[in-house]
mmCIF file of N, CA and C in Angstrom:
data_model
loop_
_atom_site.group_PDB
_atom_site.id
_atom_site.type_symbol
_atom_site.label_atom_id
_atom_site.label_comp_id
_atom_site.label_asym_id
_atom_site.label_seq_id
_atom_site.Cartn_x
_atom_site.Cartn_y
_atom_site.Cartn_z
ATOM 1 N N UNK A 1172 -28.452 -4.223 18.265
ATOM 2 C CA UNK A 1172 -27.394 -4.832 17.485
ATOM 3 C C UNK A 1172 -26.339 -5.356 18.441
ATOM 4 N N UNK A 1173 -25.848 -6.560 18.138
ATOM 5 C CA UNK A 1173 -24.797 -7.159 18.939
ATOM 6 C C UNK A 1173 -23.455 -6.529 18.641
ATOM 7 N N UNK A 1174 -22.423 -7.172 19.140
ATOM 8 C CA UNK A 1174 -21.078 -6.659 18.948
ATOM 9 C C UNK A 1174 -20.163 -7.808 18.584
ATOM 10 N N UNK A 1175 -19.244 -7.547 17.672
ATOM 11 C CA UNK A 1175 -18.240 -8.518 17.295
ATOM 12 C C UNK A 1175 -17.057 -8.347 18.232
ATOM 13 N N UNK A 1176 -16.827 -9.352 19.070
ATOM 14 C CA UNK A 1176 -15.731 -9.275 20.026
ATOM 15 C C UNK A 1176 -14.616 -10.202 19.573
ATOM 16 N N UNK A 1177 -13.467 -9.606 19.317
ATOM 17 C CA UNK A 1177 -12.316 -10.372 18.856
ATOM 18 C C UNK A 1177 -11.198 -10.218 19.881
ATOM 19 N N UNK A 1178 -10.838 -11.323 20.529
ATOM 20 C CA UNK A 1178 -9.768 -11.253 21.528
ATOM 21 C C UNK A 1178 -8.433 -10.823 20.908
ATOM 22 N N UNK A 1179 -7.644 -10.099 21.684
ATOM 23 C CA UNK A 1179 -6.315 -9.694 21.245
ATOM 24 C C UNK A 1179 -5.508 -10.946 20.912
ATOM 25 N N UNK A 1180 -4.688 -10.849 19.885
ATOM 26 C CA UNK A 1180 -3.815 -11.913 19.373
ATOM 27 C C UNK A 1180 -4.568 -12.943 18.533
ATOM 28 N N UNK A 1181 -5.821 -12.671 18.207
ATOM 29 C CA UNK A 1181 -6.586 -13.587 17.352
ATOM 30 C C UNK A 1181 -6.050 -13.557 15.929
ATOM 31 N N UNK A 1182 -6.188 -14.693 15.262
ATOM 32 C CA UNK A 1182 -5.935 -14.777 13.828
ATOM 33 C C UNK A 1182 -7.307 -14.901 13.189
ATOM 34 N N UNK A 1183 -7.727 -13.849 12.507
ATOM 35 C CA UNK A 1183 -9.081 -13.755 11.977
ATOM 36 C C UNK A 1183 -9.059 -13.979 10.467
ATOM 37 N N UNK A 1184 -9.799 -14.991 10.034
ATOM 38 C CA UNK A 1184 -9.970 -15.210 8.596
ATOM 39 C C UNK A 1184 -11.229 -14.470 8.173
ATOM 40 N N UNK A 1185 -11.112 -13.641 7.151
ATOM 41 C CA UNK A 1185 -12.279 -12.939 6.614
ATOM 42 C C UNK A 1185 -12.550 -13.461 5.215
ATOM 43 N N UNK A 1186 -13.791 -13.853 4.972
ATOM 44 C CA UNK A 1186 -14.129 -14.312 3.629
ATOM 45 C C UNK A 1186 -14.522 -13.113 2.773
ATOM 46 N N UNK A 1187 -14.875 -13.380 1.547
ATOM 47 C CA UNK A 1187 -15.147 -12.332 0.573
ATOM 48 C C UNK A 1187 -16.253 -11.383 1.015
ATOM 49 N N UNK A 1188 -17.324 -11.913 1.550
ATOM 50 C CA UNK A 1188 -18.444 -11.060 1.965
ATOM 51 C C UNK A 1188 -18.002 -10.024 2.992
ATOM 52 N N UNK A 1189 -17.160 -10.419 3.907
ATOM 53 C CA UNK A 1189 -16.700 -9.504 4.949
ATOM 54 C C UNK A 1189 -15.924 -8.338 4.340
ATOM 55 N N UNK A 1190 -15.100 -8.640 3.341
ATOM 56 C CA UNK A 1190 -14.356 -7.571 2.665
ATOM 57 C C UNK A 1190 -15.296 -6.651 1.900
ATOM 58 N N UNK A 1191 -16.302 -7.219 1.261
ATOM 59 C CA UNK A 1191 -17.277 -6.407 0.516
ATOM 60 C C UNK A 1191 -18.033 -5.492 1.480
ATOM 61 N N UNK A 1192 -18.504 -6.043 2.593
ATOM 62 C CA UNK A 1192 -19.226 -5.227 3.576
ATOM 63 C C UNK A 1192 -18.344 -4.090 4.092
ATOM 64 N N UNK A 1193 -17.066 -4.375 4.241
ATOM 65 C CA UNK A 1193 -16.136 -3.389 4.795
ATOM 66 C C UNK A 1193 -15.784 -2.301 3.782
ATOM 67 N N UNK A 1194 -15.367 -2.697 2.613
ATOM 68 C CA UNK A 1194 -14.944 -1.726 1.591
ATOM 69 C C UNK A 1194 -16.122 -0.882 1.126
ATOM 70 N N UNK A 1195 -17.274 -1.529 0.946
ATOM 71 C CA UNK A 1195 -18.442 -0.803 0.439
ATOM 72 C C UNK A 1195 -19.316 -0.248 1.566
ATOM 73 N N UNK A 1196 -18.863 -0.456 2.796
ATOM 74 C CA UNK A 1196 -19.514 0.092 3.997
ATOM 75 C C UNK A 1196 -21.020 -0.192 4.048
ATOM 76 N N UNK A 1197 -21.358 -1.481 3.957
ATOM 77 C CA UNK A 1197 -22.757 -1.895 4.071
ATOM 78 C C UNK A 1197 -23.300 -1.441 5.417
ATOM 79 N N UNK A 1198 -24.401 -0.690 5.434
ATOM 80 C CA UNK A 1198 -24.889 -0.108 6.699
ATOM 81 C C UNK A 1198 -25.267 -1.142 7.761
ATOM 82 N N UNK A 1199 -25.714 -2.338 7.359
ATOM 83 C CA UNK A 1199 -26.088 -3.347 8.352
ATOM 84 C C UNK A 1199 -24.872 -3.991 9.014
ATOM 85 N N UNK A 1200 -23.745 -4.033 8.300
ATOM 86 C CA UNK A 1200 -22.603 -4.802 8.788
ATOM 87 C C UNK A 1200 -21.354 -3.975 9.100
ATOM 88 N N UNK A 1201 -21.152 -2.868 8.430
ATOM 89 C CA UNK A 1201 -19.921 -2.110 8.654
ATOM 90 C C UNK A 1201 -19.744 -1.675 10.114
ATOM 91 N N UNK A 1202 -20.811 -1.224 10.797
ATOM 92 C CA UNK A 1202 -20.619 -0.858 12.210
ATOM 93 C C UNK A 1202 -20.112 -2.013 13.074
ATOM 94 N N UNK A 1203 -20.474 -3.253 12.725
ATOM 95 C CA UNK A 1203 -19.967 -4.413 13.457
ATOM 96 C C UNK A 1203 -18.494 -4.670 13.144
ATOM 97 N N UNK A 1204 -18.099 -4.383 11.910
ATOM 98 C CA UNK A 1204 -16.761 -4.711 11.442
ATOM 99 C C UNK A 1204 -15.713 -3.636 11.735
ATOM 100 N N UNK A 1205 -16.150 -2.405 11.846
ATOM 101 C CA UNK A 1205 -15.207 -1.299 12.021
ATOM 102 C C UNK A 1205 -14.258 -1.500 13.212
ATOM 103 N N UNK A 1206 -14.732 -1.950 14.382
ATOM 104 C CA UNK A 1206 -13.797 -2.173 15.495
ATOM 105 C C UNK A 1206 -12.712 -3.211 15.168
ATOM 106 N N UNK A 1207 -13.049 -4.217 14.365
ATOM 107 C CA UNK A 1207 -12.052 -5.218 13.977
ATOM 108 C C UNK A 1207 -10.932 -4.570 13.175
ATOM 109 N N UNK A 1208 -11.305 -3.688 12.234
ATOM 110 C CA UNK A 1208 -10.294 -3.022 11.414
ATOM 111 C C UNK A 1208 -9.427 -2.104 12.271
ATOM 112 N N UNK A 1209 -10.009 -1.507 13.290
ATOM 113 C CA UNK A 1209 -9.222 -0.673 14.204
ATOM 114 C C UNK A 1209 -8.245 -1.532 15.007
ATOM 115 N N UNK A 1210 -8.695 -2.724 15.420
ATOM 116 C CA UNK A 1210 -7.801 -3.644 16.115
ATOM 117 C C UNK A 1210 -6.633 -4.042 15.209
ATOM 118 N N UNK A 1211 -6.920 -4.266 13.947
ATOM 119 C CA UNK A 1211 -5.877 -4.630 12.993
ATOM 120 C C UNK A 1211 -4.864 -3.488 12.860
ATOM 121 N N UNK A 1212 -5.361 -2.263 12.754
ATOM 122 C CA UNK A 1212 -4.467 -1.110 12.627
ATOM 123 C C UNK A 1212 -3.568 -0.942 13.849
ATOM 124 N N UNK A 1213 -4.064 -1.362 15.020
ATOM 125 C CA UNK A 1213 -3.270 -1.275 16.248
ATOM 126 C C UNK A 1213 -2.405 -2.530 16.451
ATOM 127 N N UNK A 1214 -2.415 -3.443 15.462
ATOM 128 C CA UNK A 1214 -1.651 -4.694 15.515
ATOM 129 C C UNK A 1214 -2.059 -5.585 16.679
ATOM 130 N N UNK A 1215 -3.320 -5.493 17.093
ATOM 131 C CA UNK A 1215 -3.831 -6.340 18.165
ATOM 132 C C UNK A 1215 -4.262 -7.707 17.657
ATOM 133 N N UNK A 1216 -4.600 -7.768 16.378
ATOM 134 C CA UNK A 1216 -5.043 -9.018 15.758
ATOM 135 C C UNK A 1216 -4.355 -9.143 14.400
ATOM 136 N N UNK A 1217 -4.451 -10.336 13.841
ATOM 137 C CA UNK A 1217 -3.964 -10.581 12.486
ATOM 138 C C UNK A 1217 -5.179 -10.938 11.637
ATOM 139 N N UNK A 1218 -5.276 -10.369 10.440
ATOM 140 C CA UNK A 1218 -6.377 -10.670 9.523
ATOM 141 C C UNK A 1218 -5.791 -11.312 8.277
ATOM 142 N N UNK A 1219 -6.371 -12.463 7.910
ATOM 143 C CA UNK A 1219 -5.912 -13.171 6.720
ATOM 144 C C UNK A 1219 -7.096 -13.527 5.832
ATOM 145 N N UNK A 1220 -6.794 -13.779 4.581
ATOM 146 C CA UNK A 1220 -7.776 -14.269 3.627
ATOM 147 C C UNK A 1220 -7.032 -14.953 2.486
ATOM 148 N N UNK A 1221 -7.749 -15.647 1.665
ATOM 149 C CA UNK A 1221 -7.164 -16.343 0.523
ATOM 150 C C UNK A 1221 -6.999 -15.402 -0.657
ATOM 151 N N UNK A 1222 -6.036 -15.717 -1.517
ATOM 152 C CA UNK A 1222 -5.910 -14.994 -2.787
ATOM 153 C C UNK A 1222 -7.217 -15.058 -3.573
ATOM 154 N N UNK A 1223 -7.988 -16.095 -3.361
ATOM 155 C CA UNK A 1223 -9.287 -16.234 -4.011
ATOM 156 C C UNK A 1223 -10.161 -15.014 -3.746
ATOM 157 N N UNK A 1224 -10.034 -14.418 -2.581
ATOM 158 C CA UNK A 1224 -10.822 -13.240 -2.220
ATOM 159 C C UNK A 1224 -10.537 -12.078 -3.155
ATOM 160 N N UNK A 1225 -9.298 -11.937 -3.572
ATOM 161 C CA UNK A 1225 -8.949 -10.873 -4.515
ATOM 162 C C UNK A 1225 -9.772 -11.025 -5.790
ATOM 163 N N UNK A 1226 -9.818 -12.224 -6.329
ATOM 164 C CA UNK A 1226 -10.603 -12.476 -7.540
ATOM 165 C C UNK A 1226 -12.088 -12.241 -7.295
ATOM 166 N N UNK A 1227 -12.599 -12.776 -6.203
ATOM 167 C CA UNK A 1227 -14.035 -12.677 -5.943
ATOM 168 C C UNK A 1227 -14.491 -11.232 -5.727
ATOM 169 N N UNK A 1228 -13.679 -10.426 -5.058
ATOM 170 C CA UNK A 1228 -14.092 -9.051 -4.792
ATOM 171 C C UNK A 1228 -14.020 -8.162 -6.029
ATOM 172 N N UNK A 1229 -13.177 -8.515 -6.978
ATOM 173 C CA UNK A 1229 -12.985 -7.654 -8.151
ATOM 174 C C UNK A 1229 -13.974 -7.889 -9.283
ATOM 175 N N UNK A 1230 -14.700 -8.993 -9.256
ATOM 176 C CA UNK A 1230 -15.592 -9.337 -10.374
ATOM 177 C C UNK A 1230 -16.608 -8.231 -10.663
ATOM 178 N N UNK A 1231 -17.414 -7.860 -9.694
ATOM 179 C CA UNK A 1231 -18.463 -6.862 -9.947
ATOM 180 C C UNK A 1231 -17.902 -5.475 -10.256
ATOM 181 N N UNK A 1232 -16.905 -4.991 -9.516
ATOM 182 C CA UNK A 1232 -16.348 -3.690 -9.891
ATOM 183 C C UNK A 1232 -15.766 -3.677 -11.311
ATOM 184 N N UNK A 1233 -15.151 -4.773 -11.713
ATOM 185 C CA UNK A 1233 -14.627 -4.839 -13.081
ATOM 186 C C UNK A 1233 -15.760 -4.882 -14.097
ATOM 187 N N UNK A 1234 -16.770 -5.680 -13.795
ATOM 188 C CA UNK A 1234 -17.916 -5.782 -14.698
ATOM 189 C C UNK A 1234 -18.586 -4.417 -14.885
ATOM 190 N N UNK A 1235 -18.669 -3.667 -13.788
ATOM 191 C CA UNK A 1235 -19.324 -2.356 -13.822
ATOM 192 C C UNK A 1235 -18.358 -1.212 -14.103
ATOM 193 N N UNK A 1236 -17.111 -1.563 -14.375
ATOM 194 C CA UNK A 1236 -16.058 -0.583 -14.663
ATOM 195 C C UNK A 1236 -15.978 0.492 -13.571
ATOM 196 N N UNK A 1237 -16.029 0.041 -12.337
ATOM 197 C CA UNK A 1237 -15.980 0.925 -11.176
ATOM 198 C C UNK A 1237 -14.521 0.987 -10.690
ATOM 199 N N UNK A 1238 -13.730 1.843 -11.321
ATOM 200 C CA UNK A 1238 -12.287 1.900 -11.070
ATOM 201 C C UNK A 1238 -11.949 2.264 -9.629
ATOM 202 N N UNK A 1239 -12.707 3.168 -9.039
ATOM 203 C CA UNK A 1239 -12.445 3.566 -7.662
ATOM 204 C C UNK A 1239 -12.598 2.379 -6.714
ATOM 205 N N UNK A 1240 -13.632 1.590 -6.937
ATOM 206 C CA UNK A 1240 -13.867 0.425 -6.085
ATOM 207 C C UNK A 1240 -12.774 -0.625 -6.303
ATOM 208 N N UNK A 1241 -12.362 -0.827 -7.524
ATOM 209 C CA UNK A 1241 -11.259 -1.754 -7.813
ATOM 210 C C UNK A 1241 -10.020 -1.318 -7.037
ATOM 211 N N UNK A 1242 -9.708 -0.029 -7.093
ATOM 212 C CA UNK A 1242 -8.533 0.490 -6.393
ATOM 213 C C UNK A 1242 -8.641 0.310 -4.886
ATOM 214 N N UNK A 1243 -9.835 0.484 -4.340
ATOM 215 C CA UNK A 1243 -10.022 0.325 -2.895
ATOM 216 C C UNK A 1243 -9.822 -1.126 -2.460
ATOM 217 N N UNK A 1244 -10.377 -2.063 -3.238
ATOM 218 C CA UNK A 1244 -10.166 -3.483 -2.920
ATOM 219 C C UNK A 1244 -8.691 -3.840 -3.011
ATOM 220 N N UNK A 1245 -8.053 -3.434 -4.086
ATOM 221 C CA UNK A 1245 -6.637 -3.762 -4.258
ATOM 222 C C UNK A 1245 -5.778 -3.107 -3.179
ATOM 223 N N UNK A 1246 -6.095 -1.870 -2.828
ATOM 224 C CA UNK A 1246 -5.316 -1.186 -1.793
ATOM 225 C C UNK A 1246 -5.351 -1.955 -0.478
ATOM 226 N N UNK A 1247 -6.505 -2.467 -0.097
ATOM 227 C CA UNK A 1247 -6.607 -3.217 1.155
ATOM 228 C C UNK A 1247 -6.003 -4.616 1.017
ATOM 229 N N UNK A 1248 -6.411 -5.333 -0.024
ATOM 230 C CA UNK A 1248 -5.989 -6.730 -0.141
ATOM 231 C C UNK A 1248 -4.507 -6.889 -0.469
ATOM 232 N N UNK A 1249 -3.931 -5.917 -1.123
ATOM 233 C CA UNK A 1249 -2.519 -6.020 -1.483
ATOM 234 C C UNK A 1249 -1.620 -5.242 -0.522
ATOM 235 N N UNK A 1250 -2.224 -4.728 0.544
ATOM 236 C CA UNK A 1250 -1.449 -3.998 1.549
ATOM 237 C C UNK A 1250 -0.738 -4.988 2.474
ATOM 238 N N UNK A 1251 0.135 -4.451 3.276
ATOM 239 C CA UNK A 1251 0.835 -5.308 4.237
ATOM 240 C C UNK A 1251 -0.021 -5.577 5.474
ATOM 241 N N UNK A 1252 -1.168 -4.913 5.590
ATOM 242 C CA UNK A 1252 -2.030 -5.105 6.758
ATOM 243 C C UNK A 1252 -2.692 -6.477 6.772
ATOM 244 N N UNK A 1253 -3.117 -6.920 5.610
ATOM 245 C CA UNK A 1253 -3.804 -8.213 5.502
ATOM 246 C C UNK A 1253 -2.842 -9.236 4.910
ATOM 247 N N UNK A 1254 -2.877 -10.447 5.454
ATOM 248 C CA UNK A 1254 -2.085 -11.531 4.878
ATOM 249 C C UNK A 1254 -2.928 -12.217 3.807
ATOM 250 N N UNK A 1255 -2.499 -12.100 2.574
ATOM 251 C CA UNK A 1255 -3.186 -12.717 1.437
ATOM 252 C C UNK A 1255 -2.486 -14.048 1.165
ATOM 253 N N UNK A 1256 -3.182 -15.141 1.427
ATOM 254 C CA UNK A 1256 -2.586 -16.472 1.405
ATOM 255 C C UNK A 1256 -2.764 -17.127 0.034
ATOM 256 N N UNK A 1257 -1.655 -17.616 -0.556
ATOM 257 C CA UNK A 1257 -1.747 -18.278 -1.862
ATOM 258 C C UNK A 1257 -2.584 -19.559 -1.793
ATOM 259 N N UNK A 1258 -3.215 -19.878 -2.901
ATOM 260 C CA UNK A 1258 -3.974 -21.130 -3.027
ATOM 261 C C UNK A 1258 -2.961 -22.203 -3.438
ATOM 262 N N UNK A 1259 -2.507 -22.949 -2.460
ATOM 263 C CA UNK A 1259 -1.470 -23.965 -2.684
ATOM 264 C C UNK A 1259 -2.085 -25.341 -2.932
ATOM 265 N N UNK A 1260 -1.239 -26.275 -3.333
ATOM 266 C CA UNK A 1260 -1.713 -27.651 -3.518
ATOM 267 C C UNK A 1260 -2.200 -28.237 -2.197
ATOM 268 N N UNK A 1261 -1.540 -27.907 -1.107
ATOM 269 C CA UNK A 1261 -1.961 -28.393 0.212
ATOM 270 C C UNK A 1261 -3.372 -27.916 0.526
ATOM 271 N N UNK A 1262 -3.621 -26.630 0.286
ATOM 272 C CA UNK A 1262 -4.947 -26.065 0.549
ATOM 273 C C UNK A 1262 -5.978 -26.680 -0.385
ATOM 274 N N UNK A 1263 -5.630 -26.877 -1.649
ATOM 275 C CA UNK A 1263 -6.582 -27.484 -2.586
ATOM 276 C C UNK A 1263 -6.926 -28.922 -2.200
ATOM 277 N N UNK A 1264 -5.962 -29.670 -1.711
ATOM 278 C CA UNK A 1264 -6.238 -31.044 -1.257
ATOM 279 C C UNK A 1264 -7.147 -31.031 -0.037
ATOM 280 N N UNK A 1265 -6.880 -30.111 0.884
ATOM 281 C CA UNK A 1265 -7.733 -30.011 2.073
ATOM 282 C C UNK A 1265 -9.141 -29.558 1.668
ATOM 283 N N UNK A 1266 -9.240 -28.652 0.700
ATOM 284 C CA UNK A 1266 -10.553 -28.209 0.203
ATOM 285 C C UNK A 1266 -11.290 -29.369 -0.457
ATOM 286 N N UNK A 1267 -10.573 -30.201 -1.192
ATOM 287 C CA UNK A 1267 -11.192 -31.379 -1.819
ATOM 288 C C UNK A 1267 -11.741 -32.318 -0.749
ATOM 289 N N UNK A 1268 -10.997 -32.487 0.335
ATOM 290 C CA UNK A 1268 -11.467 -33.327 1.430
ATOM 291 C C UNK A 1268 -12.738 -32.744 2.057
ATOM 292 N N UNK A 1269 -12.756 -31.429 2.228
ATOM 293 C CA UNK A 1269 -13.953 -30.767 2.768
ATOM 294 C C UNK A 1269 -15.135 -30.984 1.831
ATOM 295 N N UNK A 1270 -14.918 -30.803 0.532
ATOM 296 C CA UNK A 1270 -15.992 -30.989 -0.464
ATOM 297 C C UNK A 1270 -16.488 -32.434 -0.471
ATOM 298 N N UNK A 1271 -15.589 -33.373 -0.238
ATOM 299 C CA UNK A 1271 -15.972 -34.790 -0.300
ATOM 300 C C UNK A 1271 -16.838 -35.213 0.885
ATOM 301 N N UNK A 1272 -16.814 -34.437 1.956
ATOM 302 C CA UNK A 1272 -17.551 -34.832 3.160
ATOM 303 C C UNK A 1272 -18.678 -33.873 3.535
ATOM 304 N N UNK A 1273 -18.856 -32.790 2.767
ATOM 305 C CA UNK A 1273 -19.891 -31.801 3.071
ATOM 306 C C UNK A 1273 -20.559 -31.327 1.776
ATOM 307 N N UNK A 1274 -21.534 -30.462 1.917
ATOM 308 C CA UNK A 1274 -22.178 -29.836 0.759
ATOM 309 C C UNK A 1274 -21.623 -28.440 0.490
ATOM 310 N N UNK A 1275 -20.481 -28.137 1.060
ATOM 311 C CA UNK A 1275 -19.886 -26.803 0.911
ATOM 312 C C UNK A 1275 -19.343 -26.649 -0.510
ATOM 313 N N UNK A 1276 -19.641 -25.482 -1.110
ATOM 314 C CA UNK A 1276 -19.203 -25.196 -2.477
ATOM 315 C C UNK A 1276 -17.678 -25.022 -2.537
ATOM 316 N N UNK A 1277 -17.127 -25.196 -3.735
ATOM 317 C CA UNK A 1277 -15.681 -25.136 -3.917
ATOM 318 C C UNK A 1277 -15.044 -23.854 -3.386
ATOM 319 N N UNK A 1278 -15.531 -22.655 -3.741
ATOM 320 C CA UNK A 1278 -14.866 -21.457 -3.199
ATOM 321 C C UNK A 1278 -14.877 -21.426 -1.673
ATOM 322 N N UNK A 1279 -15.999 -21.801 -1.081
ATOM 323 C CA UNK A 1279 -16.084 -21.810 0.384
ATOM 324 C C UNK A 1279 -15.165 -22.865 0.986
ATOM 325 N N UNK A 1280 -15.024 -23.991 0.305
ATOM 326 C CA UNK A 1280 -14.111 -25.038 0.776
ATOM 327 C C UNK A 1280 -12.667 -24.547 0.734
ATOM 328 N N UNK A 1281 -12.321 -23.760 -0.275
ATOM 329 C CA UNK A 1281 -10.975 -23.184 -0.357
ATOM 330 C C UNK A 1281 -10.758 -22.196 0.789
ATOM 331 N N UNK A 1282 -11.758 -21.360 1.049
ATOM 332 C CA UNK A 1282 -11.647 -20.431 2.177
ATOM 333 C C UNK A 1282 -11.481 -21.200 3.487
ATOM 334 N N UNK A 1283 -12.308 -22.204 3.709
ATOM 335 C CA UNK A 1283 -12.250 -22.990 4.946
ATOM 336 C C UNK A 1283 -10.907 -23.695 5.086
ATOM 337 N N UNK A 1284 -10.442 -24.308 4.010
ATOM 338 C CA UNK A 1284 -9.161 -25.022 4.052
ATOM 339 C C UNK A 1284 -8.012 -24.058 4.354
ATOM 340 N N UNK A 1285 -8.069 -22.876 3.789
ATOM 341 C CA UNK A 1285 -7.024 -21.877 4.061
ATOM 342 C C UNK A 1285 -7.013 -21.518 5.542
ATOM 343 N N UNK A 1286 -8.184 -21.260 6.091
ATOM 344 C CA UNK A 1286 -8.288 -20.904 7.510
ATOM 345 C C UNK A 1286 -7.810 -22.041 8.405
ATOM 346 N N UNK A 1287 -8.223 -23.253 8.093
ATOM 347 C CA UNK A 1287 -7.818 -24.404 8.898
ATOM 348 C C UNK A 1287 -6.315 -24.623 8.805
ATOM 349 N N UNK A 1288 -5.781 -24.486 7.606
ATOM 350 C CA UNK A 1288 -4.359 -24.703 7.384
ATOM 351 C C UNK A 1288 -3.502 -23.725 8.177
ATOM 352 N N UNK A 1289 -4.019 -22.519 8.414
ATOM 353 C CA UNK A 1289 -3.252 -21.492 9.116
ATOM 354 C C UNK A 1289 -3.621 -21.363 10.592
ATOM 355 N N UNK A 1290 -4.517 -22.223 11.056
ATOM 356 C CA UNK A 1290 -4.865 -22.226 12.474
ATOM 357 C C UNK A 1290 -5.602 -20.983 12.938
ATOM 358 N N UNK A 1291 -6.499 -20.487 12.108
ATOM 359 C CA UNK A 1291 -7.262 -19.293 12.473
ATOM 360 C C UNK A 1291 -8.082 -19.541 13.731
ATOM 361 N N UNK A 1292 -8.192 -18.512 14.548
ATOM 362 C CA UNK A 1292 -8.967 -18.623 15.774
ATOM 363 C C UNK A 1292 -10.406 -18.160 15.571
ATOM 364 N N UNK A 1293 -10.648 -17.404 14.485
ATOM 365 C CA UNK A 1293 -11.997 -16.958 14.123
ATOM 366 C C UNK A 1293 -12.112 -16.999 12.605
ATOM 367 N N UNK A 1294 -13.215 -17.548 12.113
ATOM 368 C CA UNK A 1294 -13.530 -17.518 10.683
ATOM 369 C C UNK A 1294 -14.768 -16.651 10.552
ATOM 370 N N UNK A 1295 -14.583 -15.438 10.068
ATOM 371 C CA UNK A 1295 -15.660 -14.461 9.991
ATOM 372 C C UNK A 1295 -16.320 -14.516 8.618
ATOM 373 N N UNK A 1296 -17.632 -14.732 8.613
ATOM 374 C CA UNK A 1296 -18.382 -14.916 7.378
ATOM 375 C C UNK A 1296 -19.833 -14.514 7.602
ATOM 376 N N UNK A 1297 -20.602 -14.586 6.555
ATOM 377 C CA UNK A 1297 -22.048 -14.444 6.686
ATOM 378 C C UNK A 1297 -22.734 -15.652 6.066
ATOM 379 N N UNK A 1298 -21.962 -16.694 5.831
ATOM 380 C CA UNK A 1298 -22.444 -17.921 5.201
ATOM 381 C C UNK A 1298 -22.704 -18.975 6.280
ATOM 382 N N UNK A 1299 -23.969 -19.137 6.653
ATOM 383 C CA UNK A 1299 -24.310 -20.073 7.731
ATOM 384 C C UNK A 1299 -24.038 -21.531 7.356
ATOM 385 N N UNK A 1300 -23.881 -21.828 6.078
ATOM 386 C CA UNK A 1300 -23.555 -23.197 5.658
ATOM 387 C C UNK A 1300 -22.199 -23.655 6.155
ATOM 388 N N UNK A 1301 -21.340 -22.722 6.503
ATOM 389 C CA UNK A 1301 -20.013 -23.094 6.984
ATOM 390 C C UNK A 1301 -20.033 -23.611 8.420
ATOM 391 N N UNK A 1302 -21.184 -23.517 9.064
ATOM 392 C CA UNK A 1302 -21.321 -24.110 10.405
ATOM 393 C C UNK A 1302 -21.175 -25.631 10.356
ATOM 394 N N UNK A 1303 -21.294 -26.213 9.166
ATOM 395 C CA UNK A 1303 -21.214 -27.670 9.013
ATOM 396 C C UNK A 1303 -19.808 -28.213 9.221
ATOM 397 N N UNK A 1304 -18.843 -27.344 9.405
ATOM 398 C CA UNK A 1304 -17.473 -27.780 9.663
ATOM 399 C C UNK A 1304 -17.157 -27.564 11.143
ATOM 400 N N UNK A 1305 -17.290 -28.596 11.957
ATOM 401 C CA UNK A 1305 -17.108 -28.413 13.400
ATOM 402 C C UNK A 1305 -15.713 -27.944 13.792
ATOM 403 N N UNK A 1306 -14.706 -28.209 12.965
ATOM 404 C CA UNK A 1306 -13.344 -27.800 13.311
ATOM 405 C C UNK A 1306 -13.054 -26.344 12.961
ATOM 406 N N UNK A 1307 -13.983 -25.685 12.265
ATOM 407 C CA UNK A 1307 -13.799 -24.299 11.845
ATOM 408 C C UNK A 1307 -14.464 -23.364 12.863
ATOM 409 N N UNK A 1308 -13.717 -22.421 13.448
ATOM 410 C CA UNK A 1308 -14.277 -21.512 14.463
ATOM 411 C C UNK A 1308 -15.094 -20.378 13.816
ATOM 412 N N UNK A 1309 -16.270 -20.707 13.327
ATOM 413 C CA UNK A 1309 -17.092 -19.804 12.523
ATOM 414 C C UNK A 1309 -17.854 -18.801 13.385
ATOM 415 N N UNK A 1310 -17.822 -17.538 12.942
ATOM 416 C CA UNK A 1310 -18.675 -16.488 13.494
ATOM 417 C C UNK A 1310 -19.488 -15.954 12.328
ATOM 418 N N UNK A 1311 -20.814 -16.078 12.423
ATOM 419 C CA UNK A 1311 -21.722 -15.622 11.379
ATOM 420 C C UNK A 1311 -22.155 -14.202 11.733
ATOM 421 N N UNK A 1312 -21.834 -13.260 10.867
ATOM 422 C CA UNK A 1312 -22.080 -11.856 11.145
ATOM 423 C C UNK A 1312 -23.557 -11.550 11.378
ATOM 424 N N UNK A 1313 -24.437 -12.123 10.553
ATOM 425 C CA UNK A 1313 -25.864 -11.804 10.680
ATOM 426 C C UNK A 1313 -26.446 -12.284 12.008
ATOM 427 N N UNK A 1314 -25.783 -13.250 12.651
ATOM 428 C CA UNK A 1314 -26.244 -13.711 13.964
ATOM 429 C C UNK A 1314 -26.062 -12.635 15.045
ATOM 430 N N UNK A 1315 -25.186 -11.684 14.782
ATOM 431 C CA UNK A 1315 -24.903 -10.624 15.763
ATOM 432 C C UNK A 1315 -25.913 -9.476 15.676
ATOM 433 N N UNK A 1316 -26.697 -9.473 14.603
ATOM 434 C CA UNK A 1316 -27.704 -8.419 14.437
ATOM 435 C C UNK A 1316 -29.003 -8.882 15.072
ATOM 436 N N UNK A 1317 -29.483 -8.140 16.049
ATOM 437 C CA UNK A 1317 -30.727 -8.542 16.733
ATOM 438 C C UNK A 1317 -31.787 -7.492 16.585
#
């Protein structure tokens, strides 16, 4: 298994899948992600995501009435540790531009636009389709598993 190396002072955008792997401790991915969360706790890096992530992560726990999981997602996403970025008109316009020039789906375009708008140095995902945006510094988690 490879290693996720995040330089100190990085601004790391995490998409929904990364939060799911982390909160639910997916055995294939959590060991790769745990050092990043430790870096965040030591204030070595900044982690951001879109408000859209809050909605996306809560769907299944709400559907399954899994209150503990809902509380865990909310505790992390609404904490001061992670910057939860509002979906603004600026971000929506940039997402529309991304959609107009690529095959990226709307939620992913919103995530990408948010990261680009905030100058993220790493966009952490497991969606290889996001490689189609050359200006986005994408790291695909599954590529680190060998």
